[in-house]
Short mmCIF file of C-alpha atoms and ligand atoms in Angstrom, two decimals:
data_model
loop_
_atom_site.label_atom_id
_atom_site.label_comp_id
_atom_site.label_asym_id
_atom_site.label_seq_id
_atom_site.Cartn_x
_atom_site.Cartn_y
_atom_site.Cartn_z
CA UNK A 1 0.00 0.00 0.00
CA UNK A 2 1.49 3.30 -1.03
CA UNK A 3 2.06 5.86 1.65
CA UNK A 4 0.88 9.32 0.56
CA UNK A 5 2.66 12.47 1.62
CA UNK A 6 0.78 15.65 2.59
CA UNK A 7 1.16 17.14 -0.86
CA UNK A 8 -0.37 14.09 -2.53
CA UNK A 9 -3.25 14.00 -0.01
CA UNK A 10 -4.00 17.63 -0.75
CA UNK A 11 -4.01 16.95 -4.52
CA UNK A 12 -6.28 13.94 -4.02
CA UNK A 13 -8.70 16.01 -1.94
CA UNK A 14 -8.79 18.74 -4.61
CA UNK A 15 -9.46 16.08 -7.25
CA UNK A 16 -12.32 14.67 -5.17
CA UNK A 17 -13.82 18.14 -4.61
CA UNK A 18 -13.62 18.98 -8.34
CA UNK A 19 -15.13 15.61 -9.26
CA UNK A 20 -17.86 16.05 -6.65
CA UNK A 21 -18.68 19.50 -7.91
CA UNK A 22 -18.86 18.20 -11.48
CA UNK A 23 -21.15 15.31 -10.53
CA UNK A 24 -23.43 17.61 -8.54
CA UNK A 25 -23.77 19.84 -11.62
CA UNK A 26 -24.67 17.03 -14.04
CA UNK A 27 -28.31 16.67 -12.92
CA UNK A 28 -28.77 20.46 -13.21
CA UNK A 29 -27.49 20.49 -16.79
CA UNK A 30 -29.51 17.38 -17.61
CA UNK A 31 -32.90 18.35 -16.13
CA UNK A 32 -32.73 22.10 -15.81
CA UNK A 33 -33.73 24.03 -18.91
CA UNK A 34 -34.35 21.91 -21.95
CA UNK A 35 -35.44 24.96 -24.00
CA UNK A 36 -33.53 28.05 -25.04
CA UNK A 37 -36.59 30.22 -25.54
CA UNK A 38 -40.25 29.94 -24.64
CA UNK A 39 -43.04 32.10 -26.06
CA UNK A 40 -45.87 31.97 -23.53
CA UNK A 41 -49.60 32.35 -24.20
CA UNK A 42 -49.50 33.74 -27.73
CA UNK A 43 -52.29 33.09 -30.24
CA UNK A 44 -50.53 30.60 -32.53
CA UNK A 45 -51.68 30.48 -36.16
CA UNK A 46 -49.87 27.75 -38.06
CA UNK A 47 -52.08 26.89 -41.06
CA UNK A 48 -49.98 23.92 -42.21
CA UNK A 49 -50.65 22.15 -38.91
CA UNK A 50 -54.19 23.54 -38.58
CA UNK A 51 -53.30 25.29 -35.34
CA UNK A 52 -55.29 28.40 -34.38
CA UNK A 53 -55.34 28.78 -30.57
CA UNK A 54 -53.55 30.06 -27.48
CA UNK A 55 -50.44 27.92 -26.99
CA UNK A 56 -46.83 28.04 -25.83
CA UNK A 57 -43.96 27.61 -28.29
CA UNK A 58 -40.63 26.18 -27.11
CA UNK A 59 -37.41 26.54 -29.09
CA UNK A 60 -34.10 24.72 -28.74
CA UNK A 61 -30.98 24.81 -30.92
CA UNK A 62 -32.68 27.05 -33.47
CA UNK A 63 -35.59 24.66 -34.02
CA UNK A 64 -39.19 24.33 -32.88
CA UNK A 65 -39.08 21.87 -29.97
CA UNK A 66 -42.68 21.79 -28.81
CA UNK A 67 -46.03 23.58 -29.19
CA UNK A 68 -48.36 22.89 -26.31
CA UNK A 69 -50.54 24.43 -23.63
CA UNK A 70 -48.83 25.39 -20.36
CA UNK A 71 -45.19 24.51 -20.96
CA UNK A 72 -43.60 25.40 -17.57
CA UNK A 73 -41.55 28.62 -17.61
CA UNK A 74 -38.94 26.86 -15.50
CA UNK A 75 -38.01 24.73 -18.52
CA UNK A 76 -36.55 27.59 -20.58
CA UNK A 77 -33.53 29.87 -20.30
CA UNK A 78 -35.57 32.79 -21.58
CA UNK A 79 -39.34 33.27 -21.38
CA UNK A 80 -41.32 35.88 -23.34
CA UNK A 81 -44.93 36.78 -22.64
CA UNK A 82 -46.80 36.80 -25.98
CA UNK A 83 -50.25 37.38 -24.46
CA UNK A 84 -52.45 39.31 -26.88
CA UNK A 85 -50.08 38.72 -29.81
CA UNK A 86 -50.25 36.39 -32.81
CA UNK A 87 -47.43 33.87 -33.20
CA UNK A 88 -47.00 32.67 -36.79
CA UNK A 89 -44.32 31.08 -38.95
CA UNK A 90 -41.79 33.62 -40.24
CA UNK A 91 -43.32 35.31 -43.29
CA UNK A 92 -42.18 34.26 -46.78
CA UNK A 93 -41.97 37.02 -49.40
CA UNK A 94 -41.61 35.43 -52.85
CA UNK A 95 -41.12 38.67 -54.80
CA UNK A 96 -38.23 40.96 -53.84
CA UNK A 97 -35.19 42.60 -55.45
CA UNK A 98 -32.14 42.31 -53.23
CA UNK A 99 -29.08 42.10 -55.52
CA UNK A 100 -27.30 45.04 -53.90
CA UNK A 101 -23.69 46.00 -54.41
CA UNK A 102 -21.48 46.39 -57.43
CA UNK A 103 -22.20 44.38 -60.55
CA UNK A 104 -20.21 44.36 -63.75
CA UNK A 105 -23.10 45.22 -66.08
CA UNK A 106 -24.85 48.54 -66.33
CA UNK A 107 -27.37 47.45 -63.64
CA UNK A 108 -29.94 49.94 -64.81
CA UNK A 109 -32.51 47.88 -62.92
CA UNK A 110 -30.06 46.65 -60.32
CA UNK A 111 -30.17 49.99 -58.55
CA UNK A 112 -33.71 49.12 -57.52
CA UNK A 113 -32.36 46.51 -55.13
CA UNK A 114 -32.31 46.76 -51.34
CA UNK A 115 -30.26 45.01 -48.70
CA UNK A 116 -32.64 42.32 -47.37
CA UNK A 117 -31.90 42.44 -43.62
CA UNK A 118 -32.65 46.18 -43.55
CA UNK A 119 -36.31 45.61 -44.50
CA UNK A 120 -37.31 42.01 -43.79
CA UNK A 121 -37.18 41.47 -40.03
CA UNK A 122 -39.05 44.66 -39.17
CA UNK A 123 -41.95 43.19 -41.21
CA UNK A 124 -41.83 39.67 -39.75
CA UNK A 125 -40.26 38.30 -42.95
CA UNK A 126 -37.58 35.63 -42.52
CA UNK A 127 -37.35 34.29 -46.10
CA UNK A 128 -37.30 36.24 -49.36
CA UNK A 129 -37.08 35.13 -52.96
CA UNK A 130 -35.22 37.47 -55.26
CA UNK A 131 -37.29 37.72 -58.43
CA UNK A 132 -34.75 37.41 -61.22
CA UNK A 133 -32.51 40.34 -60.42
CA UNK A 134 -29.73 37.90 -61.37
CA UNK A 135 -29.34 35.46 -64.26
CA UNK A 136 -26.98 32.54 -64.89
CA UNK A 137 -24.04 34.85 -65.65
CA UNK A 138 -24.09 36.81 -62.40
CA UNK A 139 -25.86 34.51 -59.93
CA UNK A 140 -22.50 33.47 -58.32
CA UNK A 141 -21.73 37.15 -57.69
CA UNK A 142 -25.20 37.69 -56.19
CA UNK A 143 -24.66 34.66 -53.95
CA UNK A 144 -21.24 35.82 -52.74
CA UNK A 145 -22.29 39.44 -52.35
CA UNK A 146 -25.74 39.09 -50.74
CA UNK A 147 -27.08 35.57 -50.16
CA UNK A 148 -24.08 34.31 -48.17
CA UNK A 149 -23.86 37.51 -46.13
CA UNK A 150 -27.51 37.96 -45.13
CA UNK A 151 -29.23 36.76 -41.99
CA UNK A 152 -32.48 36.68 -43.96
CA UNK A 153 -32.81 33.44 -45.90
CA UNK A 154 -32.43 34.60 -49.50
CA UNK A 155 -33.65 32.28 -52.26
CA UNK A 156 -33.87 33.13 -55.96
CA UNK A 157 -35.85 32.89 -59.14
CA UNK A 158 -33.17 32.88 -61.84
CA UNK A 159 -33.90 35.24 -64.71
CA UNK A 160 -33.86 33.69 -68.19
CA UNK A 161 -31.94 36.81 -69.30
CA UNK A 162 -28.26 35.89 -68.81
CA UNK A 163 -27.44 38.86 -66.59
CA UNK A 164 -30.85 39.21 -64.98
CA UNK A 165 -32.26 42.71 -64.67
CA UNK A 166 -29.23 44.34 -66.21
CA UNK A 167 -31.10 47.14 -67.97
CA UNK A 168 -31.97 47.68 -71.60
CA UNK A 169 -31.02 46.72 -74.22
CA UNK A 170 -29.03 43.85 -72.61
CA UNK A 171 -32.02 42.21 -70.89
CA UNK A 172 -33.95 42.26 -74.20
CA UNK A 173 -31.29 40.20 -76.00
CA UNK A 174 -33.00 36.94 -76.97
CA UNK A 175 -29.61 35.42 -77.88
CA UNK A 176 -28.57 35.74 -74.25
CA UNK A 177 -31.57 33.74 -72.99
CA UNK A 178 -30.16 30.25 -72.64
CA UNK A 179 -32.25 27.47 -71.09
CA UNK A 180 -29.25 25.11 -70.93
CA UNK A 181 -26.93 27.47 -69.06
CA UNK A 182 -29.82 28.53 -66.82
CA UNK A 183 -30.63 24.96 -65.81
CA UNK A 184 -26.93 24.19 -65.26
CA UNK A 185 -26.75 26.97 -62.66
CA UNK A 186 -30.01 25.70 -61.10
CA UNK A 187 -28.43 22.23 -60.78
CA UNK A 188 -25.40 23.74 -59.06
CA UNK A 189 -27.43 25.61 -56.42
CA UNK A 190 -30.55 23.49 -55.81
CA UNK A 191 -30.86 24.69 -52.22
CA UNK A 192 -31.14 28.35 -53.29
CA UNK A 193 -32.73 28.56 -56.74
CA UNK A 194 -36.47 27.88 -56.54
CA UNK A 195 -37.71 28.81 -60.02
CA UNK A 196 -37.11 30.54 -63.35
CA UNK A 197 -38.27 34.06 -64.09
CA UNK A 198 -39.43 35.73 -67.28
CA UNK A 199 -40.11 39.45 -67.16
CA UNK A 200 -39.25 42.89 -68.45
CA UNK A 201 -39.15 41.63 -72.03
CA UNK A 202 -40.68 44.28 -74.27
CA UNK A 203 -40.78 42.47 -77.62
CA UNK A 204 -43.58 40.58 -79.33
CA UNK A 205 -41.96 37.18 -79.76
CA UNK A 206 -42.91 34.22 -77.60
CA UNK A 207 -39.35 32.81 -77.74
CA UNK A 208 -38.16 34.31 -74.38
CA UNK A 209 -41.30 33.06 -72.61
CA UNK A 210 -40.91 29.60 -74.12
CA UNK A 211 -37.17 29.46 -73.39
CA UNK A 212 -37.86 30.31 -69.74
CA UNK A 213 -40.59 27.66 -69.62
CA UNK A 214 -38.17 25.13 -71.11
CA UNK A 215 -35.58 25.94 -68.40
CA UNK A 216 -38.27 25.59 -65.72
CA UNK A 217 -39.31 22.19 -67.12
CA UNK A 218 -35.68 21.01 -67.29
CA UNK A 219 -35.19 22.06 -63.66
CA UNK A 220 -38.56 20.76 -62.44
CA UNK A 221 -39.26 24.17 -60.91
CA UNK A 222 -42.03 26.74 -61.27
CA UNK A 223 -41.94 29.50 -63.88
CA UNK A 224 -42.34 32.94 -62.29
CA UNK A 225 -43.98 35.37 -64.69
CA UNK A 226 -43.48 39.05 -63.94
CA UNK A 227 -45.91 40.13 -66.59
CA UNK A 228 -44.49 43.39 -67.86
CA UNK A 229 -44.86 41.73 -71.23
CA UNK A 230 -47.12 44.24 -72.92
CA UNK A 231 -46.86 42.76 -76.40
CA UNK A 232 -47.78 39.27 -75.21
CA UNK A 233 -51.39 38.75 -74.23
CA UNK A 234 -52.30 37.79 -70.69
CA UNK A 235 -54.44 34.97 -72.04
CA UNK A 236 -51.54 33.64 -74.10
CA UNK A 237 -49.28 33.70 -71.05
CA UNK A 238 -51.79 31.94 -68.79
CA UNK A 239 -52.47 29.33 -71.49
CA UNK A 240 -48.78 28.50 -71.75
CA UNK A 241 -48.30 28.24 -67.97
CA UNK A 242 -48.52 24.92 -66.12
CA UNK A 243 -50.26 24.23 -62.79
CA UNK A 244 -47.89 25.47 -60.06
CA UNK A 245 -46.41 28.23 -62.23
CA UNK A 246 -46.71 31.67 -60.65
CA UNK A 247 -47.89 34.94 -62.16
CA UNK A 248 -47.14 38.16 -60.27
CA UNK A 249 -48.47 41.74 -60.48
CA UNK A 250 -51.85 40.01 -60.58
CA UNK A 251 -53.83 43.18 -59.84
CA UNK A 252 -51.88 45.55 -62.08
CA UNK A 253 -53.63 48.17 -64.17
CA UNK A 254 -51.33 49.74 -66.70
CA UNK A 255 -52.67 50.74 -70.07
CA UNK A 256 -50.37 48.56 -72.18
CA UNK A 257 -51.37 45.36 -70.50
CA UNK A 258 -54.62 43.45 -70.24
CA UNK A 259 -56.02 43.41 -66.72
CA UNK A 260 -57.68 40.52 -64.83
CA UNK A 261 -60.87 42.66 -64.54
CA UNK A 262 -62.80 43.68 -67.67
CA UNK A 263 -64.64 46.96 -68.39
CA UNK A 264 -67.78 45.65 -66.65
CA UNK A 265 -65.85 44.95 -63.42
CA UNK A 266 -65.92 41.19 -64.01
CA UNK A 267 -62.97 38.86 -63.66
CA UNK A 268 -62.18 37.68 -67.18
CA UNK A 269 -63.34 34.03 -67.50
CA UNK A 270 -59.96 32.80 -68.80
CA UNK A 271 -58.36 34.17 -65.60
CA UNK A 272 -60.72 32.19 -63.37
CA UNK A 273 -60.08 29.13 -65.57
CA UNK A 274 -56.34 29.58 -65.08
CA UNK A 275 -56.80 29.74 -61.31
CA UNK A 276 -58.91 26.55 -61.48
CA UNK A 277 -56.18 24.88 -63.54
CA UNK A 278 -53.73 25.54 -60.67
CA UNK A 279 -51.88 28.65 -61.79
CA UNK A 280 -50.85 30.64 -58.73
CA UNK A 281 -51.53 34.38 -58.53
CA UNK A 282 -48.99 36.39 -56.52
CA UNK A 283 -49.68 40.00 -55.50
CA UNK A 284 -46.34 41.58 -56.51
CA UNK A 285 -47.48 44.99 -55.28
CA UNK A 286 -44.34 47.00 -56.07
CA UNK A 287 -44.67 50.44 -57.55
CA UNK A 288 -47.35 49.68 -60.17
CA UNK A 289 -48.54 46.13 -59.49
CA UNK A 290 -51.50 46.59 -57.12
CA UNK A 291 -54.72 48.51 -57.77
CA UNK A 292 -57.83 48.35 -55.58
CA UNK A 293 -59.95 48.68 -58.74
CA UNK A 294 -58.59 45.26 -59.73
CA UNK A 295 -58.00 43.57 -56.38
CA UNK A 296 -61.36 44.31 -54.72
CA UNK A 297 -63.68 43.03 -57.49
CA UNK A 298 -61.29 40.10 -58.01
CA UNK A 299 -61.44 39.19 -54.31
CA UNK A 300 -65.25 39.48 -54.27
CA UNK A 301 -65.53 37.25 -57.34
CA UNK A 302 -63.22 34.52 -56.02
CA UNK A 303 -59.85 35.43 -57.52
CA UNK A 304 -57.63 35.41 -54.44
CA UNK A 305 -53.87 35.77 -54.41
CA UNK A 306 -52.00 32.61 -53.40
CA UNK A 307 -49.15 34.67 -51.90
CA UNK A 308 -48.35 38.28 -50.94
CA UNK A 309 -45.09 38.87 -52.82
CA UNK A 310 -44.27 42.50 -52.10
CA UNK A 311 -42.00 43.38 -55.07
CA UNK A 312 -39.83 45.08 -52.48
CA UNK A 313 -37.47 47.59 -54.03
CA UNK A 314 -36.13 51.07 -53.35
CA UNK A 315 -39.20 52.85 -54.67
CA UNK A 316 -42.09 50.60 -53.68
CA UNK A 317 -41.15 50.61 -49.99
CA UNK A 318 -41.42 54.40 -49.92
CA UNK A 319 -44.70 54.44 -51.89
CA UNK A 320 -48.04 52.64 -51.38
CA UNK A 321 -46.53 49.18 -50.90
CA UNK A 322 -44.39 49.89 -47.78
CA UNK A 323 -44.02 46.29 -46.55
CA UNK A 324 -45.51 42.83 -46.88
CA UNK A 325 -47.43 43.47 -43.64
CA UNK A 326 -49.02 46.52 -45.26
CA UNK A 327 -50.20 44.34 -48.16
CA UNK A 328 -51.57 41.78 -45.69
CA UNK A 329 -53.35 44.61 -43.82
CA UNK A 330 -54.91 45.76 -47.11
CA UNK A 331 -56.46 42.32 -47.62
CA UNK A 332 -57.53 42.19 -43.96
CA UNK A 333 -59.46 45.45 -44.44
CA UNK A 334 -60.85 44.15 -47.75
CA UNK A 335 -62.46 41.34 -45.73
CA UNK A 336 -60.06 38.40 -45.94
CA UNK A 337 -60.01 36.49 -42.61
CA UNK A 338 -56.73 36.70 -40.66
CA UNK A 339 -56.17 32.93 -40.81
CA UNK A 340 -56.41 32.99 -44.63
CA UNK A 341 -53.94 35.85 -44.70
CA UNK A 342 -51.39 34.00 -42.54
CA UNK A 343 -51.86 30.90 -44.74
CA UNK A 344 -50.93 32.91 -47.84
CA UNK A 345 -48.01 34.67 -46.13
CA UNK A 346 -46.46 31.43 -44.84
CA UNK A 347 -47.44 27.92 -45.91
CA UNK A 348 -48.88 28.77 -49.35
CA UNK A 349 -45.82 30.83 -50.23
CA UNK A 350 -43.44 28.07 -49.06
CA UNK A 351 -45.33 25.39 -50.99
CA UNK A 352 -45.36 27.49 -54.17
CA UNK A 353 -41.54 27.44 -54.22
CA UNK A 354 -41.47 23.73 -53.24
CA UNK A 355 -39.95 24.45 -49.83
CA UNK A 356 -42.25 22.58 -47.49
CA UNK A 357 -39.55 22.84 -44.81
CA UNK A 358 -40.48 26.53 -44.49
CA UNK A 359 -43.61 28.48 -43.58
CA UNK A 360 -44.68 26.21 -40.73
CA UNK A 361 -44.09 25.58 -37.02
CA UNK A 362 -43.87 21.76 -37.07
CA UNK A 363 -41.72 20.20 -34.36
CA UNK A 364 -38.17 20.02 -35.70
CA UNK A 365 -38.73 22.82 -38.25
CA UNK A 366 -36.37 25.77 -38.25
CA UNK A 367 -37.52 28.33 -35.63
CA UNK A 368 -38.35 31.17 -38.02
CA UNK A 369 -41.19 32.99 -36.24
CA UNK A 370 -43.14 36.23 -36.55
CA UNK A 371 -44.90 37.64 -33.49
CA UNK A 372 -47.51 40.08 -34.76
CA UNK A 373 -49.77 42.62 -33.12
CA UNK A 374 -53.14 43.54 -34.61
CA UNK A 375 -53.68 47.25 -34.07
CA UNK A 376 -57.09 48.94 -33.97
CA UNK A 377 -57.44 52.54 -35.12
CA UNK A 378 -57.91 54.69 -38.20
CA UNK A 379 -55.52 53.74 -40.97
CA UNK A 380 -55.12 54.54 -44.66
CA UNK A 381 -53.89 52.03 -47.23
CA UNK A 382 -52.69 53.31 -50.58
CA UNK A 383 -52.47 51.45 -53.91
CA UNK A 384 -50.25 52.01 -56.96
CA UNK A 385 -52.70 54.55 -58.40
CA UNK A 386 -52.66 56.71 -55.25
CA UNK A 387 -56.14 55.56 -54.18
CA UNK A 388 -56.69 55.21 -50.44
CA UNK A 389 -58.70 52.51 -48.68
CA UNK A 390 -59.59 53.42 -45.11
CA UNK A 391 -59.52 50.67 -42.53
CA UNK A 392 -59.44 50.07 -38.81
CA UNK A 393 -57.04 47.14 -38.47
CA UNK A 394 -53.35 46.93 -39.15
CA UNK A 395 -50.70 44.26 -38.61
CA UNK A 396 -47.36 45.14 -37.09
CA UNK A 397 -44.28 42.98 -36.36
CA UNK A 398 -43.63 42.94 -32.64
CA UNK A 399 -40.86 40.35 -32.65
CA UNK A 400 -39.08 38.35 -35.36
CA UNK A 401 -37.07 35.20 -34.72
CA UNK A 402 -34.73 33.73 -37.35
CA UNK A 403 -33.39 30.22 -36.63
CA UNK A 404 -34.11 30.66 -32.92
CA UNK A 405 -32.40 34.05 -32.67
CA UNK A 406 -34.30 37.25 -31.95
CA UNK A 407 -33.57 39.58 -34.88
CA UNK A 408 -36.28 42.23 -34.36
CA UNK A 409 -37.94 43.39 -31.14
CA UNK A 410 -40.11 46.48 -31.65
CA UNK A 411 -41.05 47.18 -28.02
CA UNK A 412 -38.35 45.34 -26.12
CA UNK A 413 -40.40 42.23 -25.41
CA UNK A 414 -37.16 40.32 -24.80
CA UNK A 415 -35.28 43.17 -23.09
CA UNK A 416 -34.72 43.69 -19.36
CA UNK A 417 -36.79 46.38 -17.70
CA UNK A 418 -35.10 49.61 -16.61
CA UNK A 419 -35.13 49.92 -12.81
CA UNK A 420 -34.57 53.20 -10.99
ZN1 ZN B 1 -40.25 42.67 -59.40
#
């Protein structure tokens, strides 16, 4: 038996104390707080899972851990009181322009772009789709410059024009619309590119439209039609589109283009047929894409948008459009029920871009969450023609969570109170 000297006894004792301390901590770590964040008592609307009631939402490691009544506050590191607020999946905006920064072409249209994080979180948006601001030639630059550097999840419709919205005459060049090169880039970035875009073509040939459709078919992705195609009839476009393809600026009223509403205020029959066939109508409000004179009769006669793409760009956000929440508030005051609005802003939008991992609060899904307040008061909502609809309800983003992290907190819901 070894005889220990005083020094060794002391070391042994220290070892035992350290070991004891460690063992006494293990149960605390194991049973203490299984959740990072807990949203208590909010009104959860998660259309995918048919949830519409007061529940608690627990988050761990950036994912939804549990949605249930009365999850004990003691089980979370941080607890937020969401009483009186709506808790929904993070909003999905499928029509934005966010290719900011230098680009080698003339970027006549590129200057429309905004930096996504500056405008998304304050509106409850956690995912945006850039609508063809880039094409196969400059998508890698867009990815390096914006997509990889943004906290917002940025996805993309790839423009059939090689350099995307690079200004005229470049974006009109039919010879630079290449379905093969476009689908090669799609194959390289399947986790980011969610569709092919045709738009801003001013000519009267169907070749660009058909080339874009061909690229979409090759890639098994939706075609996104931004119908500033004044020479090509709306009926011809809708006839060529497949179920699941998306048309935006659905309620536009510019003289060169046929509208969804005819002179007698009726939705044109071929438009309703297209909706029945499965073509998806996106709002695409932007600067000129949304008119009450189109949207209100359309809504009353059963032509509802499938999603609330904002067409966010430098000019629309300072004009009638403002934000995706403002568009949602317009439809709320037009009479669309709140649950239908959340459906279109989350699950419908995610499904339309074949990303069923998004737009829902299923257990295990990424914790992208919008916490919204519904304000009562006197508000004015303005369309692209400068017409105002008065209303008494308005949605506002109180808190936005992206992958479990609080990225927007309007009134300090998650902050510590000042104490004198
Ligand atoms: Zn656009």
